[in-house]
Tab-separated table of C-alpha atoms in Angstrom:
chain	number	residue	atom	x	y	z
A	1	UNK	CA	-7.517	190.002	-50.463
A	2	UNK	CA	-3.738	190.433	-50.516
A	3	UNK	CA	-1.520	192.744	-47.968
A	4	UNK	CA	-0.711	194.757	-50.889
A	5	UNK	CA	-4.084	195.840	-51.936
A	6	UNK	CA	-4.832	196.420	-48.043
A	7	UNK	CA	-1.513	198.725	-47.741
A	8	UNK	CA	-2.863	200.713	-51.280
A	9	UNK	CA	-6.390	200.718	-49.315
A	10	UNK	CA	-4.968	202.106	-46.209
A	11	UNK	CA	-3.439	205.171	-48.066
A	12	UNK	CA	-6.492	206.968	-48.990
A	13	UNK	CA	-6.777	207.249	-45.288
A	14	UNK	CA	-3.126	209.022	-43.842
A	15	UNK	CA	-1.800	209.965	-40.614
A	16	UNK	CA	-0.629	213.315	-40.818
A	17	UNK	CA	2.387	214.342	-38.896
A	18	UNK	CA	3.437	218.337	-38.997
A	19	UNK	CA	7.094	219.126	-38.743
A	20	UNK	CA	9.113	222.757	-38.459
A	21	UNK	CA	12.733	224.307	-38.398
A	22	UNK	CA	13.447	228.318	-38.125
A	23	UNK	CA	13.110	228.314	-41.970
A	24	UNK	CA	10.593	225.773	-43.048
A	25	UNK	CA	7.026	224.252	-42.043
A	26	UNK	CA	6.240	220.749	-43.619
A	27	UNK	CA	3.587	217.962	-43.200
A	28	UNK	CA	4.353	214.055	-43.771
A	29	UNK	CA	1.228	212.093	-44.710
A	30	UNK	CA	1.976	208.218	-44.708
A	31	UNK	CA	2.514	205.023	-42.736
A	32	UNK	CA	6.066	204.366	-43.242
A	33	UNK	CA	8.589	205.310	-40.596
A	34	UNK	CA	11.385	205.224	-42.071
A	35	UNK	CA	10.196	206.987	-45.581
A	36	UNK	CA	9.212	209.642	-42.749
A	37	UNK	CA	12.540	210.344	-40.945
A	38	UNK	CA	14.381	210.373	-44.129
A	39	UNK	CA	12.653	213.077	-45.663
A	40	UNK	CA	12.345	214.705	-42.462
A	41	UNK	CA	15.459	214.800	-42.078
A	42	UNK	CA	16.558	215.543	-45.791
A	43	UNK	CA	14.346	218.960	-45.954
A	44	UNK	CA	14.518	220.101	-41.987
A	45	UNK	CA	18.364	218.722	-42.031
A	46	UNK	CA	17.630	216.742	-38.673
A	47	UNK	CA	14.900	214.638	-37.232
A	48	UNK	CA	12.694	216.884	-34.769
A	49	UNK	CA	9.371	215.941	-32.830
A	50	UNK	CA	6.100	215.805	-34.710
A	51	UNK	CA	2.954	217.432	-34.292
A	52	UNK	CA	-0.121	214.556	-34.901
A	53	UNK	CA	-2.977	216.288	-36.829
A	54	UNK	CA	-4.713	213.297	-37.227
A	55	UNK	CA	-5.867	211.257	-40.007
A	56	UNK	CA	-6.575	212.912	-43.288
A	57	UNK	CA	-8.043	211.469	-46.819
A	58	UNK	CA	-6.108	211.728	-50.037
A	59	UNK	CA	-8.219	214.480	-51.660
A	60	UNK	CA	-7.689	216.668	-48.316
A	61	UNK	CA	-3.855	216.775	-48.804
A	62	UNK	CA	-3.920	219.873	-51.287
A	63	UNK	CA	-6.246	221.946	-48.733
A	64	UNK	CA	-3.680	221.909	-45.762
A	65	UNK	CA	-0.834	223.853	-47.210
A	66	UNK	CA	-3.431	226.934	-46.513
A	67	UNK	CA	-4.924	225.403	-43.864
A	68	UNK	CA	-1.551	224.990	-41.962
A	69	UNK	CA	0.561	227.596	-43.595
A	70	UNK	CA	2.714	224.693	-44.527
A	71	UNK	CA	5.813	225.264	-46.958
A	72	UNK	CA	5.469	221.627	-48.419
A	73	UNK	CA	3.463	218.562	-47.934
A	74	UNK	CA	4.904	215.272	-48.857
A	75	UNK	CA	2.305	212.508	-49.309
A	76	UNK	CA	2.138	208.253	-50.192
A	77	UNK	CA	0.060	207.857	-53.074
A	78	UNK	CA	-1.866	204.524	-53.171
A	79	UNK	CA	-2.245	203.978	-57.000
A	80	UNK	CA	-5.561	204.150	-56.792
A	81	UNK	CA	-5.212	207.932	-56.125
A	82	UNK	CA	-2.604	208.570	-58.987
A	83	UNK	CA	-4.770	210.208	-61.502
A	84	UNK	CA	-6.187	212.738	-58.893
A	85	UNK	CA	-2.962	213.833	-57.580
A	86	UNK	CA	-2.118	214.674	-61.330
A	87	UNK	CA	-4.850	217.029	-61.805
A	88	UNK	CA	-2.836	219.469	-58.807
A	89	UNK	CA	0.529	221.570	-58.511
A	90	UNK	CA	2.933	219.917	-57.022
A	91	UNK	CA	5.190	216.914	-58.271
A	92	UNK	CA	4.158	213.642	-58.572
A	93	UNK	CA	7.848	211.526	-57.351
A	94	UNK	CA	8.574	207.849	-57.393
A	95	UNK	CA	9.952	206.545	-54.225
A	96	UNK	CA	12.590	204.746	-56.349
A	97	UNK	CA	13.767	206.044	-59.662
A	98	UNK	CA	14.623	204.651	-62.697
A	99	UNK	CA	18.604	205.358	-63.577
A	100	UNK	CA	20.142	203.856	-66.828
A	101	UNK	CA	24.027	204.132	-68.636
A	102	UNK	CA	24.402	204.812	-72.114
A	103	UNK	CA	26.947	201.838	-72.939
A	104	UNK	CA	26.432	202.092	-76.864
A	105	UNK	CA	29.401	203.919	-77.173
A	106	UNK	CA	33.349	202.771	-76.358
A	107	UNK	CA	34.214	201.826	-72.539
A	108	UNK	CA	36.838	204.456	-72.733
A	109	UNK	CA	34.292	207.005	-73.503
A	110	UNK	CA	32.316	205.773	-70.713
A	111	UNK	CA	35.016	205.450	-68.506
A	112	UNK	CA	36.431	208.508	-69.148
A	113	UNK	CA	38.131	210.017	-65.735
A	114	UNK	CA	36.961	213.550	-66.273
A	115	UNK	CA	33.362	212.516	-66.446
A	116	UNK	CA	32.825	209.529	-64.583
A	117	UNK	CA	34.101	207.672	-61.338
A	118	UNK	CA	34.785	204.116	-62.539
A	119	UNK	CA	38.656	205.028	-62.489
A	120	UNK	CA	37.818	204.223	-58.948
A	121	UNK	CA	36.107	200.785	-59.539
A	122	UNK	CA	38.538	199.483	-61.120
A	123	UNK	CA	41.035	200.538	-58.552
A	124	UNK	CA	39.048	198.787	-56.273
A	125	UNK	CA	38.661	195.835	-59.009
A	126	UNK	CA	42.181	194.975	-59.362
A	127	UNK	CA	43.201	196.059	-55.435
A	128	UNK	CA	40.786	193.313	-53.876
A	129	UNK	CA	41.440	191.065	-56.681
A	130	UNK	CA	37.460	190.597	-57.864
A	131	UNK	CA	36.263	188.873	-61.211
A	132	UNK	CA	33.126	188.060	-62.196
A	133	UNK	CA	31.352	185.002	-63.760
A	134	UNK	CA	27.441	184.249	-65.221
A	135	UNK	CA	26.113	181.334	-63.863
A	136	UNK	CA	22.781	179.394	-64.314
A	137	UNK	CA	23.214	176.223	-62.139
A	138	UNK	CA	20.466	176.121	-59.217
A	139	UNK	CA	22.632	175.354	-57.190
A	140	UNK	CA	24.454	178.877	-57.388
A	141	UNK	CA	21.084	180.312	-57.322
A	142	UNK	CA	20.091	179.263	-54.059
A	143	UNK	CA	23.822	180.060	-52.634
A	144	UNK	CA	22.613	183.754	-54.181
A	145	UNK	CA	19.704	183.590	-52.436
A	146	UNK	CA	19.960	181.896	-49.427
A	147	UNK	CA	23.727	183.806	-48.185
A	148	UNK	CA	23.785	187.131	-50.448
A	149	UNK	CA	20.463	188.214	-51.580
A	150	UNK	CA	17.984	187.994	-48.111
A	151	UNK	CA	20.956	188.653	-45.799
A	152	UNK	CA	21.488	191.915	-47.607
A	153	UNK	CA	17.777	193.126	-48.158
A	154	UNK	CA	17.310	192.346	-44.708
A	155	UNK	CA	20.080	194.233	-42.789
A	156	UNK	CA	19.821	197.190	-45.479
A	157	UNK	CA	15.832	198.027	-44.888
A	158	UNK	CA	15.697	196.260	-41.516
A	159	UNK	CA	11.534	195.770	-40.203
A	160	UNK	CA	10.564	197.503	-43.880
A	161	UNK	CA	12.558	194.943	-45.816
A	162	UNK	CA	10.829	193.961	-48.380
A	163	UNK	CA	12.342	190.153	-49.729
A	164	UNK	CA	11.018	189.034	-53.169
A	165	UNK	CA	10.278	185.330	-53.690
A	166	UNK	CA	13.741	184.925	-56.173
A	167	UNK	CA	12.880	181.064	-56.694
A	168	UNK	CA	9.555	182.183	-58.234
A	169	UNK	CA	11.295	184.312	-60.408
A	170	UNK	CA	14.054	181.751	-61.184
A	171	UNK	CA	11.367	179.121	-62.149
A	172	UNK	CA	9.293	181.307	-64.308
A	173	UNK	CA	12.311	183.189	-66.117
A	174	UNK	CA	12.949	181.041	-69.596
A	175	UNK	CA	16.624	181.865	-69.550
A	176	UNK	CA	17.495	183.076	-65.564
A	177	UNK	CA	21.213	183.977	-65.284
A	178	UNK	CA	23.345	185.093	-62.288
A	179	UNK	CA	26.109	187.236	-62.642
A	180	UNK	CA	28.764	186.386	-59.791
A	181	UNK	CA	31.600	188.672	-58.309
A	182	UNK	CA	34.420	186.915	-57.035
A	183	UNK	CA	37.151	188.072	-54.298
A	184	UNK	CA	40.107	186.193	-54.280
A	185	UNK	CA	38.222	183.446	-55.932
A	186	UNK	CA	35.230	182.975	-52.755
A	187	UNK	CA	31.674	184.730	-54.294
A	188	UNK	CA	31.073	187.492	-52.005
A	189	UNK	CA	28.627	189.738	-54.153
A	190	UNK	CA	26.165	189.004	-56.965
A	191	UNK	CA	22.951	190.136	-59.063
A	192	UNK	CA	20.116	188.487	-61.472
A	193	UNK	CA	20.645	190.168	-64.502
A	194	UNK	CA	17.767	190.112	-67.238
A	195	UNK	CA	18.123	191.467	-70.903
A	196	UNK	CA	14.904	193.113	-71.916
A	197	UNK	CA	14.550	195.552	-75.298
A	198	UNK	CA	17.803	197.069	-75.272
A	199	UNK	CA	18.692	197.174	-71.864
A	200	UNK	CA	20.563	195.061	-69.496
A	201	UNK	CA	18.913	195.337	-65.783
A	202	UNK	CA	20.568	194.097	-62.399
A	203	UNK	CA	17.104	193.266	-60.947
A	204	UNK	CA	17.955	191.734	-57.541
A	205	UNK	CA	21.519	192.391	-56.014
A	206	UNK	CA	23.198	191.590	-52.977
A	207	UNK	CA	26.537	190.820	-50.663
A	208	UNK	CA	27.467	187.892	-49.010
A	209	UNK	CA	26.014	187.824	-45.058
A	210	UNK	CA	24.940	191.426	-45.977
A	211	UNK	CA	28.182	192.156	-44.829
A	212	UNK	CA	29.248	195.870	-45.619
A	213	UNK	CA	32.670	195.598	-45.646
A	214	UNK	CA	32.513	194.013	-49.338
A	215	UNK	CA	30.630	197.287	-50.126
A	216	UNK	CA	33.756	199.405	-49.082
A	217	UNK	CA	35.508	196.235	-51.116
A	218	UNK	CA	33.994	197.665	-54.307
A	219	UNK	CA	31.601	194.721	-54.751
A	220	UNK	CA	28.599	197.022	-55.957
A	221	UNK	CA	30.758	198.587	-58.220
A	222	UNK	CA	32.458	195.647	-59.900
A	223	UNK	CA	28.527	194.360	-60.588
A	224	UNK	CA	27.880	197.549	-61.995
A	225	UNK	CA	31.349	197.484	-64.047
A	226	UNK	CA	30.865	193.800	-65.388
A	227	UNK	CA	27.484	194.811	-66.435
A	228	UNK	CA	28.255	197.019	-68.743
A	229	UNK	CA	30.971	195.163	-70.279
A	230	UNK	CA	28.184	192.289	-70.121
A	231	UNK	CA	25.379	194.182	-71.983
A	232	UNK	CA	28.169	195.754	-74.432
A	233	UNK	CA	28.315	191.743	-75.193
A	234	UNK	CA	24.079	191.153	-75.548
A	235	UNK	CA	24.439	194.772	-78.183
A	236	UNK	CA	22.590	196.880	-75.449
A	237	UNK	CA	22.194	200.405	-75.558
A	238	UNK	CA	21.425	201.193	-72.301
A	239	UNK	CA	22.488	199.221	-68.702
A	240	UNK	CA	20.023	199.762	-66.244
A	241	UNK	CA	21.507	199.996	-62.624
A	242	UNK	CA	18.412	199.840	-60.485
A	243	UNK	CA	16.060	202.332	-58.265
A	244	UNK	CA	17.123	205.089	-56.496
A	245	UNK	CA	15.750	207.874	-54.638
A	246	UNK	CA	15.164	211.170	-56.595
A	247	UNK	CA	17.513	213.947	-54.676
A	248	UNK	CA	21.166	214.795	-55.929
A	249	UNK	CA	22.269	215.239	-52.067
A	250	UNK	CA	21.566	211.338	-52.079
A	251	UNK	CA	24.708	209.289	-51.512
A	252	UNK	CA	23.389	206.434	-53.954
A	253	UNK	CA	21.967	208.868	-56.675
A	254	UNK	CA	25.757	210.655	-56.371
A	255	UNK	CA	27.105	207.450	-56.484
A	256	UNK	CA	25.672	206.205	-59.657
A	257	UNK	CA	25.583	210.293	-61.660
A	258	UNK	CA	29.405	210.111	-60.780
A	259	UNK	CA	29.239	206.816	-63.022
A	260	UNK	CA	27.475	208.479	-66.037
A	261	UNK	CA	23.902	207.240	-65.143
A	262	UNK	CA	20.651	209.225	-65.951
A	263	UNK	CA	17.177	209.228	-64.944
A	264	UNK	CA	14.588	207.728	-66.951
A	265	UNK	CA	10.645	209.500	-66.567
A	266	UNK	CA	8.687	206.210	-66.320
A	267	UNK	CA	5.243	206.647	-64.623
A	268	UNK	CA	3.957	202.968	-64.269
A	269	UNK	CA	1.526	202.021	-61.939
A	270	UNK	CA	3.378	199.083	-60.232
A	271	UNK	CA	5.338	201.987	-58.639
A	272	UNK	CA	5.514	203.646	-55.291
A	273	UNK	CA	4.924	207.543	-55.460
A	274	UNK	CA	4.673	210.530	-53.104
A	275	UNK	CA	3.385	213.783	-54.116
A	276	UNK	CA	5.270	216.578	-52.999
A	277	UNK	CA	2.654	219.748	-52.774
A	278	UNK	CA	4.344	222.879	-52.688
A	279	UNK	CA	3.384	226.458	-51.648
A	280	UNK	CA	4.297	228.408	-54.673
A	281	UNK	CA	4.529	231.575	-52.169
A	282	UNK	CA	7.653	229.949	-50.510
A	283	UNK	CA	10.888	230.283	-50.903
A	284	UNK	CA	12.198	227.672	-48.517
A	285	UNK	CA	10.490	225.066	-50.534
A	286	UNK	CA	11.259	226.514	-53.850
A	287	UNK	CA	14.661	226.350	-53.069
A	288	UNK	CA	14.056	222.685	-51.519
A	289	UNK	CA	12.863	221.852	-54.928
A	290	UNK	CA	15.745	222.844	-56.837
A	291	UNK	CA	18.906	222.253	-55.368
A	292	UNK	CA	17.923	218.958	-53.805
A	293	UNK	CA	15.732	217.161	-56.436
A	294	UNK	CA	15.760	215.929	-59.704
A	295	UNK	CA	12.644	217.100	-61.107
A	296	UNK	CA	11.203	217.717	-64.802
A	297	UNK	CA	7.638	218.094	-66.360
A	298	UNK	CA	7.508	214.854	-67.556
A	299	UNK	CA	6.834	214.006	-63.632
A	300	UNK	CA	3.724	215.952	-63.834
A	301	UNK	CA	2.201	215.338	-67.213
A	302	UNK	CA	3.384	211.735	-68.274
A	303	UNK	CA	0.797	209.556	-68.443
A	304	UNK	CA	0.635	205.547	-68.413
A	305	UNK	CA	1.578	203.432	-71.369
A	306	UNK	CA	3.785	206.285	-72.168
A	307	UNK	CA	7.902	205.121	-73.512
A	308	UNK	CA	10.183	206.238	-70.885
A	309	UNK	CA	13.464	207.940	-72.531
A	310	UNK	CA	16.373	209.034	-70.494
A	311	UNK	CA	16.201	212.143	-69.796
A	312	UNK	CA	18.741	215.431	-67.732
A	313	UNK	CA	19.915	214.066	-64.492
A	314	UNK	CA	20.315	218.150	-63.567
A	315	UNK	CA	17.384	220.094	-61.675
């Protein structure tokens, strides 16, 4: 019996917490603080004191938008649960989504100032002198891990960090590669990078001691810079640059639209979802829905097994 299955267990059962402004009413179903202040305080607009309504199954969560007069509800989804939430109105959101580049074209295109940002990343590139290098040793590995990787994971998400076991994933990769960023020759930022189909994916990124600075350095950037001109190498059409969370007003989904990426519609079932139930009678949360999110049908009607293709990063 693994902690997983018990946290997908534990959300059929949800505490309920009911939030309200002068222009909206809301309820947060879930365990997870932190997922709970940051939608809080992306719809309300700052974090306010909840009412506790108690504890509430999964198939009750459509009933208490009348039974509350709520505007929205926004719910975890354990897996398990998936299908049924399908069969309702409302949207059906990962809590990280899928973004991907189109690099089968030339890197002026996708470099081009008047529709991306990278004329910034490389400002930053040759200002703090960083270059980048792929390296297999295991001994660069564990200097990934052990000073970039879990220092970063674990300051970024603090008590909710999540670290993956990299050396696992090392070991049972056939062909594991690191790519490296370099400032003024010392590696201060770096990802695993794995080719699969025709994409190029950063899977696990990080910088060193988790310090931030190297962020404002351009570090992030430069990894996602040297990617493409990595996976334009491997004959990729598409570089994947990781999860983020489905609202434009997000600084890291702005961050990576302003660099041409797109969201992919990819329901698979080793996600993390919330369903966002909406009172169709409201136009706080119709307005919620779309200036803030990226949303489109294929949220509501894909179904598992199903190829995800990039689709409008617009509302």
């Amino acid at each position: 019996m693994t902690t997983e299955w018990l946290k997908q267990m534990a959300r059929l059962y949800l505490p309920v917490y009911q939030y309200e402004s002068e222009t909206i009413r809301i309820v947060y179903a879930g365990y997870s603080s932190i997922k709970k202040n940051y939608y809080v305080r992306l719809i309300l607009g700052r974090s306010n004191h909840p009412i506790f309504l108690g504890r509430r199954w999964f198939w009750e969560m459509p009933d208490l938008i009348k039974s509350y007069n709520l505007d929205m509800v926004i719910a975890e989804i354990s897996p398990i649960a998936l299908n049924y939430f399908q069969k309702y109105n409302g949207y059906i959101v990962p809590e990280w989504a899928t973004m991907k580049i189109n690099i089968d074209r030339p890197m002026s295109e996708i470099c081009k100032d008047s529709v991306t940002d990278f004329s910034n990343v490389t400002r930053r590139i040759r200002k703090y002198n960083l270059t980048y290098e792929i390296l297999t040793d295991i001994e660069s590995f564990n200097y990934f891990n052990d000073k970039i990787y879990v220092p970063f994971i674990t300051k970024r998400h603090r008590e909710e960090a999540w670290i993956d076991d990299l050396t696992k994933i090392w070991k049972l990769s056939p062909a594991p590669v690191l790519m490296a960023i370099r400032e003024d020759g010392v590696i201060v930022g770096g990802s695993l990078i794995r080719k699969s189909g025709d994409s190029l994916s950063l899977m696990r990124l990080g910088l060193l001691d988790g310090n931030e600075e190297y962020l404002h350095h351009g570090v992030i950037g430069a990894l996602y810079y040297f990617g493409i001109l990595e996976g334009k190498k491997m004959g990729c059409q598409y570089f994947d640059v990781g999860g983020t969370r489905p609202f434009l007003t997000d600084g890291l989904t702005k961050y990576k639209m302003g660099l041409g990426a797109e969201f992919v519609s990819d329901l698979s079932p080793g996600k993390e979802y919330l369903w966002l139930g909406i009172n169709e009678g409201s136009s706080a949360a119709q307005e919620f829905m779309h200036s803030v999110m990226h949303i489109n049908k294929e949220y509501k009607l894909v179904r598992f097994g199903t190829k995800p293709q990039p689709c409008s990063a617009t509302p």
